[in-house]
CSV table of C-alpha atoms in Angstrom, one decimal:
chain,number,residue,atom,x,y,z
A,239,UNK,CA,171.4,79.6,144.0
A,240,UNK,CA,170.0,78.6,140.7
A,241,UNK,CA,172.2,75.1,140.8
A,242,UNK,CA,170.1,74.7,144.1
A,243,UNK,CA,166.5,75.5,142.7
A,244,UNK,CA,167.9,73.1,140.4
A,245,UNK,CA,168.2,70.5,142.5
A,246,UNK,CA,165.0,71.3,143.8
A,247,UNK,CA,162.9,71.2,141.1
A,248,UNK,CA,162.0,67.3,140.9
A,249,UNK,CA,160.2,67.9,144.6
A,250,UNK,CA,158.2,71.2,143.1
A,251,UNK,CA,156.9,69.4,139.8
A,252,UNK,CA,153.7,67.7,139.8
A,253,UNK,CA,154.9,65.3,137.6
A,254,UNK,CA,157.6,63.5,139.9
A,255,UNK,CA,154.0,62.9,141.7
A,256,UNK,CA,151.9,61.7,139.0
A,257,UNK,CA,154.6,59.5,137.8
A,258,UNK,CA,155.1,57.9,141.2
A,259,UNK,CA,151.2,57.4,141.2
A,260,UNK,CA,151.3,55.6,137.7
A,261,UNK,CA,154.1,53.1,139.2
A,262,UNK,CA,152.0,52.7,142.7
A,263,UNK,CA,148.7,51.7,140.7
A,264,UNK,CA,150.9,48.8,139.0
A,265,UNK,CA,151.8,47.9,142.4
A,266,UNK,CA,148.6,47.9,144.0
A,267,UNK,CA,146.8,45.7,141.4
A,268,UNK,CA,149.9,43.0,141.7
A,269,UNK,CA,149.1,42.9,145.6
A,270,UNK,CA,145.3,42.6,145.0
A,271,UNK,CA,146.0,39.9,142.5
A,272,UNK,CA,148.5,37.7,144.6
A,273,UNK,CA,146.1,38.5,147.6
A,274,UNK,CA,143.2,37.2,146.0
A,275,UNK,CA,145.3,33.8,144.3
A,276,UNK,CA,146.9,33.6,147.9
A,277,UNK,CA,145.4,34.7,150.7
A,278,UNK,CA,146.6,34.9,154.0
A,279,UNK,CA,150.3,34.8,152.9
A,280,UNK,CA,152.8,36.2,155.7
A,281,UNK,CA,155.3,37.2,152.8
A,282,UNK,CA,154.1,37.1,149.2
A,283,UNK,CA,157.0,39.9,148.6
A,284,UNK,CA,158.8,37.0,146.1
A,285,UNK,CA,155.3,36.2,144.7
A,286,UNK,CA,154.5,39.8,143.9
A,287,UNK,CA,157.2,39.8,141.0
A,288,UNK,CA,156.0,36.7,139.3
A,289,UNK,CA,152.4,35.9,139.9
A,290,UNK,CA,151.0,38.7,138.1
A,291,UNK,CA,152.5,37.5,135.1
A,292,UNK,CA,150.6,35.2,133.5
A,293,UNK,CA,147.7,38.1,133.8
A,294,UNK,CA,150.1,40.7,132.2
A,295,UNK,CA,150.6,38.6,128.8
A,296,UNK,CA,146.4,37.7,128.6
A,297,UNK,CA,145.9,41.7,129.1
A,298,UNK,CA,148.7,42.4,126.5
A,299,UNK,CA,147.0,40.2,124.5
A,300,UNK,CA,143.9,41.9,124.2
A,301,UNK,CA,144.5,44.9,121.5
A,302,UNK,CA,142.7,47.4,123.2
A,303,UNK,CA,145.0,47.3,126.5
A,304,UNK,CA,147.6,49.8,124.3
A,305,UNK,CA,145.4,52.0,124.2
A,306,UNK,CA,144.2,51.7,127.9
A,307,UNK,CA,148.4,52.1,128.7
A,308,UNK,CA,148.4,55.1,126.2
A,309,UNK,CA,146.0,57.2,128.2
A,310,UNK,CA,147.5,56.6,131.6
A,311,UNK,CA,150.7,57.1,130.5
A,312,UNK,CA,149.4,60.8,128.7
A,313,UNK,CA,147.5,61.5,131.7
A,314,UNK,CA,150.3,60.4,134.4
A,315,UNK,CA,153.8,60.4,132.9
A,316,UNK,CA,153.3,63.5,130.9
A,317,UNK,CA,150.7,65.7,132.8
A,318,UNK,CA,150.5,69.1,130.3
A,319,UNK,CA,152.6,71.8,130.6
A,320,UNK,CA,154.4,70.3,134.0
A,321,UNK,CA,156.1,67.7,132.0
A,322,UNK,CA,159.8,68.4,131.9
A,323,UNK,CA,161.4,69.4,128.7
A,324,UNK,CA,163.3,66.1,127.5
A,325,UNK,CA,159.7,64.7,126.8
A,326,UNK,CA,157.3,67.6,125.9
A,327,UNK,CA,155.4,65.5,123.4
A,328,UNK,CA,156.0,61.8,123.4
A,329,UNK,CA,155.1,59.7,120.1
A,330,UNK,CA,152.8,57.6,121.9
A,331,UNK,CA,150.2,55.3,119.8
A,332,UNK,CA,146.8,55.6,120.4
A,333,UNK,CA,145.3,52.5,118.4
A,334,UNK,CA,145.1,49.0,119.8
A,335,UNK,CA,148.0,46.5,119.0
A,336,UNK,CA,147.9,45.4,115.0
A,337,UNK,CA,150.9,42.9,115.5
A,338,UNK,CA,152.2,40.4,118.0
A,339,UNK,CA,155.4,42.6,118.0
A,340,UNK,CA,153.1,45.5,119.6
A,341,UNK,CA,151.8,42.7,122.0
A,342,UNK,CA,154.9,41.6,122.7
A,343,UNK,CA,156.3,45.5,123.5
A,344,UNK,CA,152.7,45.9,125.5
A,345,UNK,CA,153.8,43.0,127.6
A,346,UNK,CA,157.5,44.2,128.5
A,347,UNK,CA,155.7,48.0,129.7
A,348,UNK,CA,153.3,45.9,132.1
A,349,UNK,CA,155.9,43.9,133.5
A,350,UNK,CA,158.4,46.5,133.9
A,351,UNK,CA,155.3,48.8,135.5
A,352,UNK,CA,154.8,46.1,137.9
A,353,UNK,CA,158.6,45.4,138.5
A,354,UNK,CA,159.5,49.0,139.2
A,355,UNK,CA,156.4,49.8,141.2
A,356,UNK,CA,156.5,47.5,143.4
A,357,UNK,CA,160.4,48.7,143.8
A,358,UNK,CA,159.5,52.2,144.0
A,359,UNK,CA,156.3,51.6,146.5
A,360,UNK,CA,159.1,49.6,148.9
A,361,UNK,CA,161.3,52.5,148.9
A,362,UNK,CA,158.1,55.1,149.3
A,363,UNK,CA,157.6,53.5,152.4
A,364,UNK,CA,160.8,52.3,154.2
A,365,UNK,CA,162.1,55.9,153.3
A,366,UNK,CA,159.2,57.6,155.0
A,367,UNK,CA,159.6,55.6,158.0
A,368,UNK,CA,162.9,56.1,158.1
A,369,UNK,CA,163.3,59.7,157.6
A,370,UNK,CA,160.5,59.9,160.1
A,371,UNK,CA,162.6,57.5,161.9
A,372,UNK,CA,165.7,59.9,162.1
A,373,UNK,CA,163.5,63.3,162.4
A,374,UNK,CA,161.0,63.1,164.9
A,375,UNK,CA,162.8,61.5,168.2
A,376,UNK,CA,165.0,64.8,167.9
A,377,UNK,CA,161.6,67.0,167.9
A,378,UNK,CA,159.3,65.0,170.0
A,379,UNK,CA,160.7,62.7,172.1
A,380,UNK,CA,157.5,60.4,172.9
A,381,UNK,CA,157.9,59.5,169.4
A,382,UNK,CA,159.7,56.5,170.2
A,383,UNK,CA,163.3,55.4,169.8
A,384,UNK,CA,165.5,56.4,166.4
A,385,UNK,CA,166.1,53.7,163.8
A,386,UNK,CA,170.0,53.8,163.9
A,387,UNK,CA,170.8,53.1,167.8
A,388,UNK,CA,173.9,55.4,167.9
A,389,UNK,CA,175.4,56.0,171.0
A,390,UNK,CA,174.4,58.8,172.7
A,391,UNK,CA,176.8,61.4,172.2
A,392,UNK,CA,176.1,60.9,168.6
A,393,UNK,CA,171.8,61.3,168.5
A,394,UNK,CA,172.6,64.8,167.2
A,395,UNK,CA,173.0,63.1,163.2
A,396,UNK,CA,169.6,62.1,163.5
A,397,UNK,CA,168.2,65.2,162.2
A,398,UNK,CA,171.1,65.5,159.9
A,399,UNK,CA,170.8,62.3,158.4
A,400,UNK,CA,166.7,63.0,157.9
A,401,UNK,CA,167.0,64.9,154.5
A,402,UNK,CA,169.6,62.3,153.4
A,403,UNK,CA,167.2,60.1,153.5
A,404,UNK,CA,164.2,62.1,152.2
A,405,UNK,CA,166.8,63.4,149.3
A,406,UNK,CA,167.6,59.6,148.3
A,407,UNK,CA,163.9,59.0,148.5
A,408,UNK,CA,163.2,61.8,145.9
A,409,UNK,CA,166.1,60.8,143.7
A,410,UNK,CA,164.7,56.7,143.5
A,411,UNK,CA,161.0,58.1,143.3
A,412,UNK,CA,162.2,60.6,140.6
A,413,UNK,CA,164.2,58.1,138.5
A,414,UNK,CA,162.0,55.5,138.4
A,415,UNK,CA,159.4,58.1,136.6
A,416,UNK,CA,161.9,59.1,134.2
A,417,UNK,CA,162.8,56.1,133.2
A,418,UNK,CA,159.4,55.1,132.5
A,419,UNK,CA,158.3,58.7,130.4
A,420,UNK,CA,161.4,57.5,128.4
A,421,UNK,CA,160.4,54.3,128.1
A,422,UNK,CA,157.4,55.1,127.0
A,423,UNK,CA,157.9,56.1,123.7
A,424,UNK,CA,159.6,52.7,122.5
A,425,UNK,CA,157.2,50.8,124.0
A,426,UNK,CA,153.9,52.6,123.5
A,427,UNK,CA,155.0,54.1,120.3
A,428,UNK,CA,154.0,53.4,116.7
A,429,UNK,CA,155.5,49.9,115.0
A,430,UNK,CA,157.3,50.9,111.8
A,431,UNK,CA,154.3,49.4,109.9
A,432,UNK,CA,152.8,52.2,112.0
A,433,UNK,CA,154.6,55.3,111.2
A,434,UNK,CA,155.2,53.8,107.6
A,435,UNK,CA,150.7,54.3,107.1
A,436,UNK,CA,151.0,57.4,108.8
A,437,UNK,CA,153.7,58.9,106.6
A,438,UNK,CA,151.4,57.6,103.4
A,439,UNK,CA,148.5,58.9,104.9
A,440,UNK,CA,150.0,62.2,105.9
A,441,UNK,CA,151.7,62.2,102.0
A,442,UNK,CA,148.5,61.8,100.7
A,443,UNK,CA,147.1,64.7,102.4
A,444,UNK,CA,149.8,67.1,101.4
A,445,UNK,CA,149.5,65.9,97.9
A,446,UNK,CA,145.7,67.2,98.3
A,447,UNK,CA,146.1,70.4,99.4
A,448,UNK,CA,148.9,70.7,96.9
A,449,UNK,CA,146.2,69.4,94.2
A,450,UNK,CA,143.8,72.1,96.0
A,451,UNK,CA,145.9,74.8,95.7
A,452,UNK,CA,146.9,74.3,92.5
A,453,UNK,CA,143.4,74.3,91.6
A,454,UNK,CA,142.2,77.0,93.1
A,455,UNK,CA,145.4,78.9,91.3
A,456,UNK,CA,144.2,78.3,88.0
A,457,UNK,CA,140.4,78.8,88.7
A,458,UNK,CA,140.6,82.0,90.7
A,459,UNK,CA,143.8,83.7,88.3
A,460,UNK,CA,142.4,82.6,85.0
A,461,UNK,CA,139.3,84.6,85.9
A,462,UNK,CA,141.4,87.4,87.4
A,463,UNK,CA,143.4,87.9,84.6
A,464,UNK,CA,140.3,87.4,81.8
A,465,UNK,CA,138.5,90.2,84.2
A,466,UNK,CA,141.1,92.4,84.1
A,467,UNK,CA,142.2,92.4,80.7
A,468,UNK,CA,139.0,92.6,79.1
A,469,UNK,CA,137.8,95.6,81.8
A,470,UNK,CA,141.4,97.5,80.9
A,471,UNK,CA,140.6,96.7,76.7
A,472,UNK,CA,137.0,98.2,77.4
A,473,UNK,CA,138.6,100.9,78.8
A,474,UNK,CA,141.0,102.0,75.8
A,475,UNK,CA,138.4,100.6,73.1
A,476,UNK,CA,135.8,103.3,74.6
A,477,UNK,CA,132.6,101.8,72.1
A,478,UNK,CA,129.4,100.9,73.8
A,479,UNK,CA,130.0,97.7,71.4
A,480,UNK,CA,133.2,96.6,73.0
A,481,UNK,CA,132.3,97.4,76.6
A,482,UNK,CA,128.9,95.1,76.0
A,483,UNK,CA,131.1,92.1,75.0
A,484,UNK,CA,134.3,93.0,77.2
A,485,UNK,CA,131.5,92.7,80.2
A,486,UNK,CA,129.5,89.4,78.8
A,487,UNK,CA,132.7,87.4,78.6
A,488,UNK,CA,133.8,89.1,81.8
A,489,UNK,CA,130.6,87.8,83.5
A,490,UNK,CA,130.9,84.2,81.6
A,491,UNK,CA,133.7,83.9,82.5
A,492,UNK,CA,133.3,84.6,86.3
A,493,UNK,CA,130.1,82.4,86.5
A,494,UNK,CA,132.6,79.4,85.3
A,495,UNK,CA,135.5,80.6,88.0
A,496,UNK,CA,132.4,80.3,90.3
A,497,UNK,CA,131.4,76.8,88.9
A,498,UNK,CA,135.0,75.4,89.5
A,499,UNK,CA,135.7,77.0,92.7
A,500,UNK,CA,132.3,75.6,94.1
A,501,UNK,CA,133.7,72.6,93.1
A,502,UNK,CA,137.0,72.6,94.6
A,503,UNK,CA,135.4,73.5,98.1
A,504,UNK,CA,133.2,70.6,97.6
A,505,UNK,CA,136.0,68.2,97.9
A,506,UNK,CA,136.8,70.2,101.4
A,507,UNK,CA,133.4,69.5,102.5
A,508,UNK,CA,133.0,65.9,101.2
A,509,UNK,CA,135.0,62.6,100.8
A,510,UNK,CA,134.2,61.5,97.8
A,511,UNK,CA,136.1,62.8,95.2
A,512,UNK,CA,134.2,64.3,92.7
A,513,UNK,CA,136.2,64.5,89.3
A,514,UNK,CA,134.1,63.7,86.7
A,515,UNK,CA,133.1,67.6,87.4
A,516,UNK,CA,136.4,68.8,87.1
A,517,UNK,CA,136.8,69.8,82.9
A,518,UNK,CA,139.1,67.8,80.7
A,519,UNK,CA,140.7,68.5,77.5
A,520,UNK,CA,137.4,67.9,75.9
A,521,UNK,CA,136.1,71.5,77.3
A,522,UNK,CA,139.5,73.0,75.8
A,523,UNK,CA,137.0,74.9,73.6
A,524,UNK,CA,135.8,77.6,76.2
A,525,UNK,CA,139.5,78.5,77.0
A,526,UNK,CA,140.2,79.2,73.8
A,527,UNK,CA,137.0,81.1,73.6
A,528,UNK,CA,137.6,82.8,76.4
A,529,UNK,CA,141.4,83.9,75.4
A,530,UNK,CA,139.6,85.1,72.1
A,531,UNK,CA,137.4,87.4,74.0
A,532,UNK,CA,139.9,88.7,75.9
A,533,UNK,CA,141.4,90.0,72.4
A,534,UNK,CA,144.1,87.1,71.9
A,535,UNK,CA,144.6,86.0,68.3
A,536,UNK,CA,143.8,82.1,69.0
A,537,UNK,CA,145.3,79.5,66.5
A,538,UNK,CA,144.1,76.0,67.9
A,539,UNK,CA,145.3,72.5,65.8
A,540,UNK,CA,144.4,69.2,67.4
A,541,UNK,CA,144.6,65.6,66.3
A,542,UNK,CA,143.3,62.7,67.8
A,543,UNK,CA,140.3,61.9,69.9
A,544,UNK,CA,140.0,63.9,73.0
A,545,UNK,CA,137.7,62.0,74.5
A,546,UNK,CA,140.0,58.7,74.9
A,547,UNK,CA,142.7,60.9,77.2
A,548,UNK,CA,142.3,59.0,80.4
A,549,UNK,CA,140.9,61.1,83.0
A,550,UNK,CA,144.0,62.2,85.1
A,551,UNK,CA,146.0,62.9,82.1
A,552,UNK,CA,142.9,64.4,80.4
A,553,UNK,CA,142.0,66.8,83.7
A,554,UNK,CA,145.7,68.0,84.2
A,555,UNK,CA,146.2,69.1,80.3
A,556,UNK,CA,143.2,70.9,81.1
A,557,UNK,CA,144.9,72.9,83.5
A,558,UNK,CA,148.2,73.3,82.0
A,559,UNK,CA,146.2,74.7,79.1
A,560,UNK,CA,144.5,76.9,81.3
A,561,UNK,CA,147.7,78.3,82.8
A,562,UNK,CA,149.3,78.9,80.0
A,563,UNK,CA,146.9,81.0,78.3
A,564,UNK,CA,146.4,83.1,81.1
A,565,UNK,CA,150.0,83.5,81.1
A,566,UNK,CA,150.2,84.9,77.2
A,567,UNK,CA,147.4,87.4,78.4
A,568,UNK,CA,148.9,88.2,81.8
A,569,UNK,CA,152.2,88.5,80.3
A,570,UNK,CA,152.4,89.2,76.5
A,571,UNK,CA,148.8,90.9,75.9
A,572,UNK,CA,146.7,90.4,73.3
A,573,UNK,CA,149.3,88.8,70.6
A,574,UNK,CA,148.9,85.7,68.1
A,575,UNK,CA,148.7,82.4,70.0
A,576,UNK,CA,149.3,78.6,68.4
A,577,UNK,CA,147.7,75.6,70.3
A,578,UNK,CA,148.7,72.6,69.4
A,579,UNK,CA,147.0,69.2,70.8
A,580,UNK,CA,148.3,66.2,69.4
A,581,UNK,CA,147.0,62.5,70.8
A,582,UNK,CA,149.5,60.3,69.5
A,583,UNK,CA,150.1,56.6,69.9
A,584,UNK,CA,150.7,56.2,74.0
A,585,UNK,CA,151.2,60.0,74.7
A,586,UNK,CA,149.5,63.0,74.9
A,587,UNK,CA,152.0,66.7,73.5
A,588,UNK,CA,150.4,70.1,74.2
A,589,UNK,CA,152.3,72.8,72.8
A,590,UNK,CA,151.5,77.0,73.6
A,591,UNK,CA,153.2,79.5,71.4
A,592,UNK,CA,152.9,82.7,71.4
A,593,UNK,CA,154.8,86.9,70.2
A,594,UNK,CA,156.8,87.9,72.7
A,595,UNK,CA,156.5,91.4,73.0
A,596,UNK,CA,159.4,94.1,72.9
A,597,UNK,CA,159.2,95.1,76.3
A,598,UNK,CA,159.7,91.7,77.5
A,599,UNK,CA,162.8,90.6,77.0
A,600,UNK,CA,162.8,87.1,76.7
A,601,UNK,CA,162.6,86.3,80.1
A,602,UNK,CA,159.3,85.3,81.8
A,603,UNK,CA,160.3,81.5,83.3
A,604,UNK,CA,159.9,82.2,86.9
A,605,UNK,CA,156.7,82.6,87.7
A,606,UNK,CA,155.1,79.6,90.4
A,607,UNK,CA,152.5,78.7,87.6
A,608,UNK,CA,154.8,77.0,85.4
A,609,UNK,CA,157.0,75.2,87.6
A,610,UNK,CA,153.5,73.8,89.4
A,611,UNK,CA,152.7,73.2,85.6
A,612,UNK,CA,156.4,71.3,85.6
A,613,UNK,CA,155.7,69.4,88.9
A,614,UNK,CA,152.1,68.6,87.2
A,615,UNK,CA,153.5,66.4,84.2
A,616,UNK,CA,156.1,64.8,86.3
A,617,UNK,CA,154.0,63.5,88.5
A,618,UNK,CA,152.2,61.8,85.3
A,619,UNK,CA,155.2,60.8,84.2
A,620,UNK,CA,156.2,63.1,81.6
A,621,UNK,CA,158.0,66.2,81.1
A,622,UNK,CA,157.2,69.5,80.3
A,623,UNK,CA,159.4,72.8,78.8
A,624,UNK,CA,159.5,76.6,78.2
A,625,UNK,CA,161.0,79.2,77.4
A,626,UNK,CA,162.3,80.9,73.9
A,627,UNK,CA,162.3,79.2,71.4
A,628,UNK,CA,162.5,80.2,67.4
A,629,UNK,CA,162.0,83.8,68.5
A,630,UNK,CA,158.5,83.1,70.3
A,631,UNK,CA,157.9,82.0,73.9
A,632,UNK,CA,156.9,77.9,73.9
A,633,UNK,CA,155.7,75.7,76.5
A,634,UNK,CA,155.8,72.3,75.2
A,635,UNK,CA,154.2,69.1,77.6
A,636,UNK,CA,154.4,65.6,76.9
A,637,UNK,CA,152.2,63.2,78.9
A,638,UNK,CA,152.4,59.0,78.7
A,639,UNK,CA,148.4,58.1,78.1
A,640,UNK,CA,149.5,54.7,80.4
C-alpha cells in the first residue's frame, strides 16, 4: 500500500503542476515568437527549437533577466511547503548577472526551458488525446473510433491501455520538472565570485557580533562585579563612611557601564561605526580607580606615550585591562595588584599581577573572559598568557603597534 501511495504521489503534489506550467510558459512565448517572425506557417515544429534563439542570448544578456528566472523558478519549481524533499531550499541567486559566465549559464536555463517545454507541451497533448483516445470509445461510443484500430475481439485493451498512457504521461510531465528544480541550482545559483562575497560578508558579520558580545561582556560584568564587591565590603565594613563611598563608586561606576552599553547598542542601531567613543588605553586611569574603590591595592607602572597606540590596538588593551581587573576582584578579592604598561619600540606589553589567595589553588584559567582576551590579541597579531607564575597569578599581552 504505501509503495503505491508512493507511486502516486507525483499526481497529488501541486508541484508536478506548477512545474509543468513553468515549462508550458517557455513554450508558449517560443510559439508566439516564431508566429509573429512567421506567420501562417503550416509546420513551424523545426523552427520552434531554433528561432527563439537569437532572443534567448539578447534577454540573457540583459542582467536583470536572472533575477526575473529566479522568481519564477521560486514561485513554480519550488512552490512552499509542496516542494518535495530533494530540493527544500535551492541556493538560487537573486541579483542580476555580474559576469558573462552568469550570462552565459542564464542563456543555457532559457534554452533548455524552451527545449524541454516545447517537449513536454507535445507530450501534454498527444498523451491526452490519446488516453482519451483509448478510454472514451469503451464508455461512450459516439465518441468516435479508438486510436489503435485493433481487431475487434481485442477493443477490450482500450481501457486497459488508458492509464498506461496517462501513467507515461505523468512520468515525462514529472521528469521534465525534476530535472529542471535540479537544474536550477547550477544554473541560477551564485558564481563562486558570488558565494566567495557572501562568505566575507557573512564573516564579517559574525566577527561583529563576536566584537559585540565581547563588548557587552566586559561593560555589563566589570560593572557587576565593581557592584557587588563594593555592596558585599559595605556590608562587612558596617561605617556610614564606607557605605557613602562603597555606593558613590558603585553609582560611578554604573553610569559608565551605562555610557558604554548605550554605545554598543548604537552600533546595532546605526552603520557607521562609532569608535572614537569606545575608551582606549588612554582612559586606563578610571579602571584603576575603579579597582581601587572596590578595595584592591592598585600598583600601575607605564612607559611610553599612550596616546600614539593606534586605535585598534589602543581600544582592545583597553578591554583586556578591563577584564583582567575584574577578574582579580571577581576571583582573588581585594589583594595587591601590579599593572604594567610598556609602549615599546613596534609593540605594545600589558602585564596584570596579582596574590593569589589560599583558597584558590592556583587554578583559575578557564573562565570565557580570558580565552576571548586570548582570541582578542591574536587577531592583532600578538599573543597573550596566564596563569601562575613566580607564586602570583600573571596575564602577560603583547601587541605589534603595525
Amino acid at each position: 500500500m504505501k509503495r503505491f501511495h508512493r507511486l502516486l504521489r507525483p499526481v497529488s503534489r501541486a508541484v508536478t503542476y506548477t512545474r509543468w506550467l513553468h515549462l508550458f510558459m517557455g513554450a508558449v512565448a517560443a510559439v508566439v515568437v516564431v508566429g509573429v517572425a512567421f506567420p501562417g506557417l503550416e509546420d513551424p515544429s523545426a523552427l520552434l527549437l531554433f528561432v527563439p534563439l537569437p532572443l534567448l542570448a539578447l534577454a540573457a544578456f540583459i542582467p536583470g533577466t536572472r533575477v526575473a528566472e529566479t522568481m519564477q523558478a521560486r514561485l513554480l519549481l519550488y512552490p512552499g511547503p509542496q516542494a518535495p524533499h530533494e530540493h527544500p531550499a535551492p541556493e538560487i541567486a537573486g541579483s542580476p548577472s555580474s559576469s558573462w559566465g552568469d550570462r552565459w549559464r542564464v542563456f543555457v536555463w532559457l534554452t533548455l526551458r524552451l527545449w524541454l517545454g516545447f517537449g513536454v507541451t507535445v507530450v501534454t497533448l498527444n498523451g491526452v488525446v490519446l488516453t482519451l483516445g483509448l478510454l472514451m470509445p469503451s464508455l461512450w461510443p459516439p465518441f468516435g473510433p479508438a486510436p489503435m484500430l485493433l481487431p475487434g475481439r481485442w477493443g477490450w485493451w482500450y481501457p486497459l491501455l488508458a492509464p498506461v498512457s496517462g501513467a507515461a504521461l505523468v512520468v515525462v510531465v514529472w521528469g521534465a520538472g525534476a530535472l529542471m528544480a535540479g537544474l536550477a541550482p547550477r544554473l541560477l545559483g551564485p558564481s563562486p565570485a558570488e558565494r566567495l562575497a557572501e562568505l566575507e560578508e557573512r564573516t564579517e558579520r559574525l566577527l561583529e557580533r563576536t566584537r559585540l558580545a565581547r563588548e557587552l561582556h566586559d561593560t555589563i560584568g566589570h560593572a557587576l562585579t565593581i557592584a557587588v564587591v563594593q555592596a558585599g565590603a559595605a556590608r562587612a565594613a558596617g561605617t556610614p563612611e564606607f557605605t557613602d563611598r562603597a555606593l558613590a563608586a558603585i553609582e560611578d561606576t554604573g553610569r559608565e557601564a551605562l555610557s558604554e552599553l548605550d554605545a554598543v547598542l548604537r552600533l546595532l542601531r546605526e552603520d557607521a561605526d562609532p569608535t572614537a567613543q569606545r575608551p582606549t588605553l588612554a582612559h586606563a586611569g578610571r579602571l584603576v580607580e575603579s579597582a581601587r574603590g572596590s578595595g584592591a591595592d592598585v600598583t600601575t607602572w607605564i612607559s611610553g606615550d599612550l596616546n600614539a597606540v593606534p586605535g585598534p590596538v589602543s581600544r582592545e588593551g583597553y578591554r583586556m585591562l578591563q577584564e583582567c581587573l575584574t577578574n582579580v576582584l571577581r576571583h582573588a578579592g581585594s589583594v595587591p595588584v601590579t599593572v604594567r604598561i610598556e609602549v615599546l619600540d613596534g609593540r605594545l606589553e600589558l602585564e596584570v599581577r596579582n596574590k593569589q589567595p589560599a583558597e584558590s589553588g592556583g587554578s583559575r584559567g578557564g573562565g570565557s573572559g580570558l580565552r576571548g582576551l586570548r582570541e582578542r590579541a591574536v587577531l592583532l597579531g600578538g599573543a597573550a598568557a596566564y596563569g601562575p607564575h613566580d607564586g602570583v597569578w600573571r596575564v602577560h599581552v603583547a601587541l605589534p603597534l603595525q
